[in-house]
Coordinates of C-alpha atoms in Angstrom, one line a residue:
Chain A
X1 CA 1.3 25.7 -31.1
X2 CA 3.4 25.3 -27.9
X3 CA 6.5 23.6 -27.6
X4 CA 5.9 19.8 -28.6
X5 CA 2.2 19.8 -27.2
X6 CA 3.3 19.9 -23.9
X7 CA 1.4 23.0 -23.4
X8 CA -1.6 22.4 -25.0
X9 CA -1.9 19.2 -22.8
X10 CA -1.1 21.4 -19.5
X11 CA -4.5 23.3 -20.5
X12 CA -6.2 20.8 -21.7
X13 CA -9.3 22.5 -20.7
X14 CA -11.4 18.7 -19.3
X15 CA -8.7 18.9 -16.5
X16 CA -10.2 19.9 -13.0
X17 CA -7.7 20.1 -10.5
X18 CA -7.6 18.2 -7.0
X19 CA -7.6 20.0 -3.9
X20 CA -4.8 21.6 -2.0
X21 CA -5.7 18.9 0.4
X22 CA -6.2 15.9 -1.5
X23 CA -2.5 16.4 -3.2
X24 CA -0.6 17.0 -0.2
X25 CA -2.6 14.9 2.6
X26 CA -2.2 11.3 -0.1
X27 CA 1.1 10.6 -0.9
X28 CA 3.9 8.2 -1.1
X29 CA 7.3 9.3 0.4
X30 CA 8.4 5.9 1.6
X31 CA 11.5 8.4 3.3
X32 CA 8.8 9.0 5.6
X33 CA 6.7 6.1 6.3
X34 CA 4.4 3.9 4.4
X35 CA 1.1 5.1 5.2
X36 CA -0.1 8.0 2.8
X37 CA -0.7 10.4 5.5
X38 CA 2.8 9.9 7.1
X39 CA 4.3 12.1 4.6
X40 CA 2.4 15.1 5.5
X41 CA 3.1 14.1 8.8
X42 CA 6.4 13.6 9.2
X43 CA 8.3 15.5 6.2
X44 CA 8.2 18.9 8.2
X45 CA 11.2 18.3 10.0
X46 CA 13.2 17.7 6.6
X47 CA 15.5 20.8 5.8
X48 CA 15.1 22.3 2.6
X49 CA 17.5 25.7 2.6
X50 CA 19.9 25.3 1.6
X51 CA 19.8 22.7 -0.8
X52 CA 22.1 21.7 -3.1
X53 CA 21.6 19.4 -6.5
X54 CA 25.4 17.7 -7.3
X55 CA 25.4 17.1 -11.6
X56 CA 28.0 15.0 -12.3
X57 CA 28.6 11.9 -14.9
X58 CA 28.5 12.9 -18.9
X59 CA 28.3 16.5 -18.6
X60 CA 30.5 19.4 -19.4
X61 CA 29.7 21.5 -16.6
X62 CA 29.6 19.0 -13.6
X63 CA 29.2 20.6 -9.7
X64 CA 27.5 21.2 -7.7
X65 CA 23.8 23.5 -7.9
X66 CA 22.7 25.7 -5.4
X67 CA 18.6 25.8 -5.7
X68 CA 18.7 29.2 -5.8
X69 CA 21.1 29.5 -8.4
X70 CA 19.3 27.2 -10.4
X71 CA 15.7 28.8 -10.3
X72 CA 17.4 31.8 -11.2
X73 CA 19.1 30.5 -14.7
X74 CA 15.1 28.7 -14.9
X75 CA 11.9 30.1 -16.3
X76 CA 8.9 28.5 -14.5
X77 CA 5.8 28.0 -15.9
X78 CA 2.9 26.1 -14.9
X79 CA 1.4 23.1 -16.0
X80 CA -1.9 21.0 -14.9
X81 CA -1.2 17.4 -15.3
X82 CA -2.7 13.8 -14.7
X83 CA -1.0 12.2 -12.4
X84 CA -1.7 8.1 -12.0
X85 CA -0.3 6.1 -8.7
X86 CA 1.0 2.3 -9.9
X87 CA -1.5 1.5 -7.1
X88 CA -4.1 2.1 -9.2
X89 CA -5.1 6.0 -7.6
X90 CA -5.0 9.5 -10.0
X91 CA -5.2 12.9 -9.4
X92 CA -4.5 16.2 -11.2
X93 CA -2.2 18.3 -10.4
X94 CA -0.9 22.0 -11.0
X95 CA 2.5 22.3 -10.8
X96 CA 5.0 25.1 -11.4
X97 CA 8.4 24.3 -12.6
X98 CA 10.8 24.0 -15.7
X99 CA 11.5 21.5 -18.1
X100 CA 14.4 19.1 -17.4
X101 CA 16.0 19.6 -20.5
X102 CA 16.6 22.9 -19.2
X103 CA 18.4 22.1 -15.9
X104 CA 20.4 19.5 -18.0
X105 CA 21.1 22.0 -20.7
X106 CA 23.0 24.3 -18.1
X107 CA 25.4 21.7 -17.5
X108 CA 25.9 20.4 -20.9
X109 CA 25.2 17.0 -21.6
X110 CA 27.7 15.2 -23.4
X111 CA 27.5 13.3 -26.9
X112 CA 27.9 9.9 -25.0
X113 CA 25.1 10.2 -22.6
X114 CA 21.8 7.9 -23.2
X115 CA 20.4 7.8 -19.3
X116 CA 19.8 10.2 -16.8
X117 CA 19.8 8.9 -13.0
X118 CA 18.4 10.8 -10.1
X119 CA 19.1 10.2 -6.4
X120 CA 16.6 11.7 -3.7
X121 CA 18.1 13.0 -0.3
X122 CA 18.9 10.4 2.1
X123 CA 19.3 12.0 5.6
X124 CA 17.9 9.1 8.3
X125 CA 17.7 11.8 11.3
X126 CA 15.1 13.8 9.2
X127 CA 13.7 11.1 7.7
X128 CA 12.1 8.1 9.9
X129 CA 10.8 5.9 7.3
X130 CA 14.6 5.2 6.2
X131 CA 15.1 3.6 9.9
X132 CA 13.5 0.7 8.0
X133 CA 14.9 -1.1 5.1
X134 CA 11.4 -1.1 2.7
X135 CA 13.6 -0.2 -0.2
X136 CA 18.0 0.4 -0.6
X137 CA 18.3 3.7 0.8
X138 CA 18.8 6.5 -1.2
X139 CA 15.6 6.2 -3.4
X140 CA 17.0 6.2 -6.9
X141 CA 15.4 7.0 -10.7
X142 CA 16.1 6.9 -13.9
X143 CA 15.3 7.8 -17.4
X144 CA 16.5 7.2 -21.3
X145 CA 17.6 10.9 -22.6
X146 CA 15.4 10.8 -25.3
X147 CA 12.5 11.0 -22.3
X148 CA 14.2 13.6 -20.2
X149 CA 14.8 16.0 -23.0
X150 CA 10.6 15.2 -23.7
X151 CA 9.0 18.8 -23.3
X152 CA 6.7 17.1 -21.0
X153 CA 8.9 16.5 -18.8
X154 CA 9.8 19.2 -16.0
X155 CA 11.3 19.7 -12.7
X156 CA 8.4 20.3 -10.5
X157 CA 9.2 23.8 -8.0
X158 CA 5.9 24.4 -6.8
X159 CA 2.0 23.2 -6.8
X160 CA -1.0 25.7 -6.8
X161 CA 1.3 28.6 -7.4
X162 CA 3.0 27.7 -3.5
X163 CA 6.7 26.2 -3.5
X164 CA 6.3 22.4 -2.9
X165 CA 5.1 20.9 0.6
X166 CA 8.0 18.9 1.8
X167 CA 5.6 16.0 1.4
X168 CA 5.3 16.7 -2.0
X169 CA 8.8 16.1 -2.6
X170 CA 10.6 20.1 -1.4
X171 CA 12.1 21.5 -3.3
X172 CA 12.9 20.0 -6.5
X173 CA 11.4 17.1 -8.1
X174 CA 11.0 15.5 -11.6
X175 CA 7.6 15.3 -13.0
X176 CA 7.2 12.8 -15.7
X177 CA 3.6 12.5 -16.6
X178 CA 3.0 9.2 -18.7
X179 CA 4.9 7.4 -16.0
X180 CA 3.2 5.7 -12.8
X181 CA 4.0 8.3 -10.0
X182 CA 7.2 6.6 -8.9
X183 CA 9.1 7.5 -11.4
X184 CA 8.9 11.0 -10.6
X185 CA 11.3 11.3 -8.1
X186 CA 11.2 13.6 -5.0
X187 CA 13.3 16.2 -3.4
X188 CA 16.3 15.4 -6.1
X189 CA 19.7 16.1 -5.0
X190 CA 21.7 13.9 -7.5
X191 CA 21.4 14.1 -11.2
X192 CA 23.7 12.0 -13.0
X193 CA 24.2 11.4 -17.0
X194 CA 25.2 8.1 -17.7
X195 CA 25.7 5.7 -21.1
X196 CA 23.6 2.5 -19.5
X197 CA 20.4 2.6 -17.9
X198 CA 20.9 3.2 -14.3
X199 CA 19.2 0.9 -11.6
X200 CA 16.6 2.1 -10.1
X201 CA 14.8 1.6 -6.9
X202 CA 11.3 0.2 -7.3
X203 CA 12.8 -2.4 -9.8
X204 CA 15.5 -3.4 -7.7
X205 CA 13.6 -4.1 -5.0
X206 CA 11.2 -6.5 -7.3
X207 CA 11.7 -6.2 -10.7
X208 CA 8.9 -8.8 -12.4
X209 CA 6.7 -5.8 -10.8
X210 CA 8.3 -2.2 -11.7
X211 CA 10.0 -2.4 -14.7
X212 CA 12.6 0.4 -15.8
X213 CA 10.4 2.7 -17.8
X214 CA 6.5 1.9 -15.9
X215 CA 4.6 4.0 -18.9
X216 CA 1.2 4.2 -17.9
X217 CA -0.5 1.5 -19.5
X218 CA -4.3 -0.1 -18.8
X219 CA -2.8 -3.3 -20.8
X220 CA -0.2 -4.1 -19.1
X221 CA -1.2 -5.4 -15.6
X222 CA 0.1 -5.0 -12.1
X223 CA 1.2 -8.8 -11.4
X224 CA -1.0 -7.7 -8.1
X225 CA -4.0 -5.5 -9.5
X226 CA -5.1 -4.9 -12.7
X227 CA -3.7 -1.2 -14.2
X228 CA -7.0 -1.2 -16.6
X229 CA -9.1 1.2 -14.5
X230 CA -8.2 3.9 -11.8
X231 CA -10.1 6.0 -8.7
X232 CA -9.6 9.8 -8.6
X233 CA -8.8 10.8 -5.7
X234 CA -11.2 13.3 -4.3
X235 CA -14.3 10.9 -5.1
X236 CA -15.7 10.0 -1.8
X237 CA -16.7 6.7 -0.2
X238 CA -18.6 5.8 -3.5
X239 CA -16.4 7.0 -6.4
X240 CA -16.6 5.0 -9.4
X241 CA -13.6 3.6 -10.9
X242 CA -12.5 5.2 -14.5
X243 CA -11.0 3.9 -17.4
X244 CA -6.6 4.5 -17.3
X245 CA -5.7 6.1 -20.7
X246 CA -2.6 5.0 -22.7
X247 CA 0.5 6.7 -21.2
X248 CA -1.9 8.6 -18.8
X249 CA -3.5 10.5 -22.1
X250 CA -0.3 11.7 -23.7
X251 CA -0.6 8.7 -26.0
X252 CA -0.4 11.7 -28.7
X253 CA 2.7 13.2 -27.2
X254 CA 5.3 10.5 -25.9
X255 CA 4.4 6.9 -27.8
X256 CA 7.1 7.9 -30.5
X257 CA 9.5 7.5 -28.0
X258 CA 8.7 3.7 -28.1
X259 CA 7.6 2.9 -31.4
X260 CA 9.5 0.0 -32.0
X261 CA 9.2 -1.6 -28.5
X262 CA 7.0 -4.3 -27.3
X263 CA 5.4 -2.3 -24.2
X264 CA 4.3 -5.7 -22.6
X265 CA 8.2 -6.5 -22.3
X266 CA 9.6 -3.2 -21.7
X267 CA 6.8 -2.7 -18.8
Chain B
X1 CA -1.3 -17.4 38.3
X2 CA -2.4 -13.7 39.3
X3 CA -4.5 -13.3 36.3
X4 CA -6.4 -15.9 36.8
X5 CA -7.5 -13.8 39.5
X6 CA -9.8 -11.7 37.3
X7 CA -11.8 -14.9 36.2
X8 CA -14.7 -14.4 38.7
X9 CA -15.2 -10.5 37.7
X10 CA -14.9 -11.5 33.9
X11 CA -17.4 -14.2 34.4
X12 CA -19.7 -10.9 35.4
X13 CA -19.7 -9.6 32.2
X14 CA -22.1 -10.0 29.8
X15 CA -21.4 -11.3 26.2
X16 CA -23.4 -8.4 24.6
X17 CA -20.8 -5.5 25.6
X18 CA -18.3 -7.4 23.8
X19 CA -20.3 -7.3 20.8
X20 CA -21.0 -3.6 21.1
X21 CA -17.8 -2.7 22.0
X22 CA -16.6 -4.7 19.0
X23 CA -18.6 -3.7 16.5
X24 CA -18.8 -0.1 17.4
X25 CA -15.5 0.1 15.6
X26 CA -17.2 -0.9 12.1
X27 CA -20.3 1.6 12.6
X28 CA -17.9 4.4 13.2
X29 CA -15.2 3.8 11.0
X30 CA -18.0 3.3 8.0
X31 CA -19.4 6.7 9.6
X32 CA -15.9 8.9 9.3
X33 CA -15.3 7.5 5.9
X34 CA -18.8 8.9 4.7
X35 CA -18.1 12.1 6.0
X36 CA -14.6 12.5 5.0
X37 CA -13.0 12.0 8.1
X38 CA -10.6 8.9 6.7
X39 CA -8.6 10.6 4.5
X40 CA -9.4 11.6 0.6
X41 CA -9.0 8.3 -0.4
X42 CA -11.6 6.9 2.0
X43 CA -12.4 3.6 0.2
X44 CA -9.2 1.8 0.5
X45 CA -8.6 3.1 4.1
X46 CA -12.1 1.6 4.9
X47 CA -10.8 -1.5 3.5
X48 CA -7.6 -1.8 5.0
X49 CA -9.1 -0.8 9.1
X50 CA -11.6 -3.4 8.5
X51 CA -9.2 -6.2 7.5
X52 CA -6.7 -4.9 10.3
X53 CA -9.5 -5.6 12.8
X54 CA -10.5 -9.1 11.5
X55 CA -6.9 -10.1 11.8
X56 CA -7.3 -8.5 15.4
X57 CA -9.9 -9.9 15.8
X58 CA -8.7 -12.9 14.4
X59 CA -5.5 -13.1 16.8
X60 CA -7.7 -12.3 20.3
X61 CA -9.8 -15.5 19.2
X62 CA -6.5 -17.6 19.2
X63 CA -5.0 -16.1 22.0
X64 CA -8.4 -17.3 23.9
X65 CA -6.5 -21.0 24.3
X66 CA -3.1 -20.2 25.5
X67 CA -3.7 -17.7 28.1
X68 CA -5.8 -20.4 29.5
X69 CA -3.4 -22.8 29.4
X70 CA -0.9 -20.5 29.9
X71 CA -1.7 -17.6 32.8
X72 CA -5.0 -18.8 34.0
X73 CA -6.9 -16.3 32.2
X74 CA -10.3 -17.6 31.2
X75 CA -11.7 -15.4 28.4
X76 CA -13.0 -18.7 26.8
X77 CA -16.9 -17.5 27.5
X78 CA -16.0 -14.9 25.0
X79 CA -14.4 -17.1 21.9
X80 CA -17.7 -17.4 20.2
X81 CA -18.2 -14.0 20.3
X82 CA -14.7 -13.1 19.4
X83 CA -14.7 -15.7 16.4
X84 CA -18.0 -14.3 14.8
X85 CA -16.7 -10.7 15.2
X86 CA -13.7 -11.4 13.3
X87 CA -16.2 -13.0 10.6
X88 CA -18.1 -9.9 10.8
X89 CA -15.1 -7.7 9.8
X90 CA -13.6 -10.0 7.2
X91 CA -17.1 -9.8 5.7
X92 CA -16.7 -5.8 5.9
X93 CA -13.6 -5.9 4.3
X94 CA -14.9 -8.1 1.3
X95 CA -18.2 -6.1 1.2
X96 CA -15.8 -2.7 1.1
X97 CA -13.5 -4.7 -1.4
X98 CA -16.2 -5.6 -3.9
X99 CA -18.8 -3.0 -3.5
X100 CA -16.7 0.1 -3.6
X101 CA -13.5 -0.7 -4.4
X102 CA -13.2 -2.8 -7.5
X103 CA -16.9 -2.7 -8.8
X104 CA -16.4 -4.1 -12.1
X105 CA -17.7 -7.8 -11.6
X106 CA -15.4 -9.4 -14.1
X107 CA -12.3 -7.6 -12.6
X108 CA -13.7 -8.9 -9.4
X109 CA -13.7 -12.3 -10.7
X110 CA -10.2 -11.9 -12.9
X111 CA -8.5 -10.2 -9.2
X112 CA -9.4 -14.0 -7.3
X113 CA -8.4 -16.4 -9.7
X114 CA -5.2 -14.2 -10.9
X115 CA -4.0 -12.2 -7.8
X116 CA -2.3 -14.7 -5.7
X117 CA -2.5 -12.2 -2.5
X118 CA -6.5 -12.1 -3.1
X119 CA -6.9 -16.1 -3.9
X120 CA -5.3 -16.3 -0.6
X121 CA -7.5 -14.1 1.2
X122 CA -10.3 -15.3 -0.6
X123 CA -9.8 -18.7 0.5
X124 CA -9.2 -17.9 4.1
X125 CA -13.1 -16.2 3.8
X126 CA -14.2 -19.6 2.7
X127 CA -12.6 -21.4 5.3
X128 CA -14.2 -19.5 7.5
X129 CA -17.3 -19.4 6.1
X130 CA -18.5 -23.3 8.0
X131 CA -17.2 -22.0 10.8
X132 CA -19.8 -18.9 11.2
X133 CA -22.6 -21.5 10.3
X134 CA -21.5 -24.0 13.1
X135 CA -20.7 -21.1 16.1
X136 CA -23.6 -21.9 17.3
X137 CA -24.7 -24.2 20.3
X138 CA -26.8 -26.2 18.6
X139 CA -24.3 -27.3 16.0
X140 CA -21.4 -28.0 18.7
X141 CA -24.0 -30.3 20.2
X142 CA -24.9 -31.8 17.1
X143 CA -21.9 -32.1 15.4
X144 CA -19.6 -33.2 18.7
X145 CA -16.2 -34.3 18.0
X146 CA -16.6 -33.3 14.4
X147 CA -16.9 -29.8 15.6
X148 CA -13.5 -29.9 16.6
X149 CA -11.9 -31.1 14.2
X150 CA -14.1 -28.8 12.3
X151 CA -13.1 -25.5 14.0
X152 CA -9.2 -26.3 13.2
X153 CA -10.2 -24.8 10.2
X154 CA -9.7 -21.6 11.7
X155 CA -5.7 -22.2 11.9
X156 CA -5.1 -22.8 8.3
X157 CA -7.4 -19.7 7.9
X158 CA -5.6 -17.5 10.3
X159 CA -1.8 -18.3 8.1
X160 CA -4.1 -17.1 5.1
X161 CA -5.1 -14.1 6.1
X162 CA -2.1 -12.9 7.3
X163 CA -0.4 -14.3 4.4
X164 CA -3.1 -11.7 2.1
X165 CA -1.5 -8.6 4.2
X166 CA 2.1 -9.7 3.6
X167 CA 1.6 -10.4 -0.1
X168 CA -0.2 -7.1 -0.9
X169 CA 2.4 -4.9 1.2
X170 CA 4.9 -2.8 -1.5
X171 CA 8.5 -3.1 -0.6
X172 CA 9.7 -4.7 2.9
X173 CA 7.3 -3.8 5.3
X174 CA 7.0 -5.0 9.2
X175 CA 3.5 -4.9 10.0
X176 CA 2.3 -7.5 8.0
X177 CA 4.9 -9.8 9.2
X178 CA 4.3 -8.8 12.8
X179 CA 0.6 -10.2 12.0
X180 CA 2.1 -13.2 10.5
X181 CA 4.7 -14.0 13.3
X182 CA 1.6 -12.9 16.0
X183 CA -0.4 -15.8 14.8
X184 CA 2.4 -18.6 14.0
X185 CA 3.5 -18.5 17.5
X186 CA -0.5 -18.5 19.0
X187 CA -0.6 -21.9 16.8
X188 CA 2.8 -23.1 17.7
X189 CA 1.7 -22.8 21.5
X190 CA -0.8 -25.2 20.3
X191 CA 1.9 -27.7 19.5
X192 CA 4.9 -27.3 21.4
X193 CA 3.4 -28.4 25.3
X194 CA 6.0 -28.5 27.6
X195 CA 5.8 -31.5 29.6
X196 CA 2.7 -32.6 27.8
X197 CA 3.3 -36.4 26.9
X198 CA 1.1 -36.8 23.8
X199 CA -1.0 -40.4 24.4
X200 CA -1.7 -42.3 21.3
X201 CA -4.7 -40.7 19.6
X202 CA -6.6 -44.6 20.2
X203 CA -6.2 -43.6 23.9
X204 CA -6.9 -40.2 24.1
X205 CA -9.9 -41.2 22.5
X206 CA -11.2 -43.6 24.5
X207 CA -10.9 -41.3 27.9
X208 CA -12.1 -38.2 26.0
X209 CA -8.8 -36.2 26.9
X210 CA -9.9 -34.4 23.4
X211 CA -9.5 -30.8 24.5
X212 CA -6.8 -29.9 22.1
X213 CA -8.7 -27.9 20.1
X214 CA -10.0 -25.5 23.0

């Protein structure tokens, strides 16, 4: 009964959480190194207060969006979802946060809009890891409307009931659960409604390997690794691999969004 | 050269302590991963330190030549030793690889033949796979200038493996092409002797100046 079965998947009672540790010692903030523990290393020294999300584009209201100001005009609510790494890793995670549509709501989007892009903050004296050029600097994501608006799809405050680690992408970032992990964008300060389908980062840096909308999907093969199975994190030395669900296991939830594509194309 | 120097004292030392000191590395690594010490994800970083050390590894054997020929330094006692230890820890890494990491034998067998970054590495284990067989005395004697000729294996195998860390690294990443730089110029010192007039190969032959290949 809750709003578009985003709910009842957040409790979906099979779901044990990770660890505290686990989710914010193993992550990928290339802003801040490669490694997965450079991150949690280094992403101390990135300023979070104030901070400031500019919404601009195909809106009504377009400005600029004290955090603050926006959590107050937000209800947060929590959520426990799968999360699954293009690199073949998962974990599950409890965040707190609000749905997207909700942000983008506040500052109205216009009849023309079909995209939504994000940027993440680019600020190289707080961030080592953009000394280097691994990807374009600022990391940048996108979505189709139609999947921001999805009730599954939130702007992620907090974890455990704690305002996000700066590794974990402080102190707003999108959460879209049926997409490989990269697609949900950390520490957002740009949110930008647009009519095309805005480049984004992983796919302009090699595109025959990200493509735009990476749904989570055990057919559709990693040129590099197969996407069929995936290690929970949390496993130990001798974890055994698990099967990857359809669109992370909201097959029930989000493949209307692409009934009439070929999902091998549109990867 | 002043580091030639150290030769007598390095002549001391016994081959064993290199091959504690170099596989204490692979006991202790295997050790923190069992008892969570690596990280939560303790499978691929077990993977990745042990094919950082063969390359290591890998790169000290190469470097055994040149700083020879270069500064005097004669580690050449310890090549065997050095080449088997990078064997060991490319065997480590495939062990990790298949036994804990992908598990599923016909994934395994998919990952080779489809995965360019693992056919590479895959075939720089197999090039080195004569060359573990043959380390030992009694082949160099048997075999004699095959074994040679047979060893140079090892430079095709040494582009390879690097080759497997700069294909599986997302976005642009230095390391990997550090590695890969690291062991071009170790075989382009092989090449490139200044001064070095190379006689026709009937000649060289004939007054066994053959040592190219040390």
């Amino acid at each position: 009964g809750a709003i578009g079965g985003g709910l009842a998947a957040a409790q979906d009672a099979e779901l044990e959480t990770n660890t505290w540790e686990e989710v914010t010692s193993y992550c990928n903030f290339y802003e801040f190194g490669t490694g997965k523990t450079d991150p949690a290393t280094y992403a101390g020294q990135m300023t979070t207060r104030p901070w400031e999300v500019e919404i601009d584009g195909l809106v009504d209201r377009p400005g600029t969006y004290g955090f603050e100001q926006i959590l107050s005009e937000m209800t947060l609510e929590d959520r426990i979802y799968r999360f699954r790494c293009v690199e073949a890793w998962s974990m599950v995670i409890p965040w707190q946060g609000f749905e997207l549509a909700d942000l983008l709501a506040l500052a109205g989007v216009q009849a023309g809009a079909t995209h939504v892009a994000f940027e993440t903050l680019l600020r190289p004296e707080e961030m080592p890891g953009t000394r280097y050029p691994v990807l374009e600097w600022p990391y940048r994501e996108g979505l189709r409307l139609d999947e921001a608006m999805h009730p599954l799809t939130i702007m992620a405050t907090g974890i455990f009931g704690k305002p996000l680690p700066n590794q974990n992408g402080a102190p707003l970032r999108l959460v879209v659960p049926w997409k490989y992990g990269f697609k949900s964008i950390k520490s957002v300060v740009k949110i930008t409604l647009t009519d095309q389908e805005p480049p984004t980062s992983w796919n302009m840096a090699n595109a025959r390997e990200y493509g735009f909308y990476s749904n989570v999907n055990p057919e559709v093969d990693h040129p590099r690794w197969s996407q069929a199975s995936e290690r929970r994190i949390g496993g130990g030395l001798f974890a055994r691999r698990q099967p990857t669900e359809m669109f992370n296991g909201y097959e029930t939830e989000v493949a209307s969004l692409y009934a009439d594509m070929d999902l091998a194309k549109n990867f | 050269m002043a580091l030639s120097a150290l030769n007598p004292s390095l002549r001391r030392i016994p081959v064993w302590t290199l091959w504690l000191a170099g596989l204490a590395p692979a006991v202790w690594l295997f050790w923190l991963a069992l008892s969570g010490s690596l990280g939560v994800e303790p499978i691929k970083e077990l993977e990745h330190r042990y094919g950082e050390l063969a390359l290591q590894f890998f790169i000290a054997t190469l470097a055994v030549t040149p700083l020879r020929r270069f500064v005097g330094l004669n580690l050449l006692k310890f090549r065997q030793a050095l080449g088997l230890l990078t064997f060991s820890y490319v065997l480590c890494h495939l062990l990790v690889w298949l036994l804990l990491d992908v598990q599923i034998p016909s994934q395994i067998i998919a990952d080779i033949l489809k995965r360019p970054y693992i056919t590479v590495g895959m075939a720089a284990f197999v090039l080195l796979i004569p060359l573990a067989v043959t380390s030992n005395k009694a082949s160099i004697r048997k075999l004699g200038s095959t074994w040679r000729r047979l060893h140079k294996l090892s430079y095709p195998a040494a582009v390879l493996a690097a080759l497997h860390f700069v294909l599986l690294a997302k976005g642009f990443q230095i390391e990997p092409l550090l590695y890969l730089g690291g062991i071009i110029v170790l075989l382009l010192l092989r090449l490139k002797l200044p001064g070095r007039i190379r006689a026709p190969d009937r000649i060289r032959r004939r007054f066994g100046a053959a040592d190219s290949a040390r």
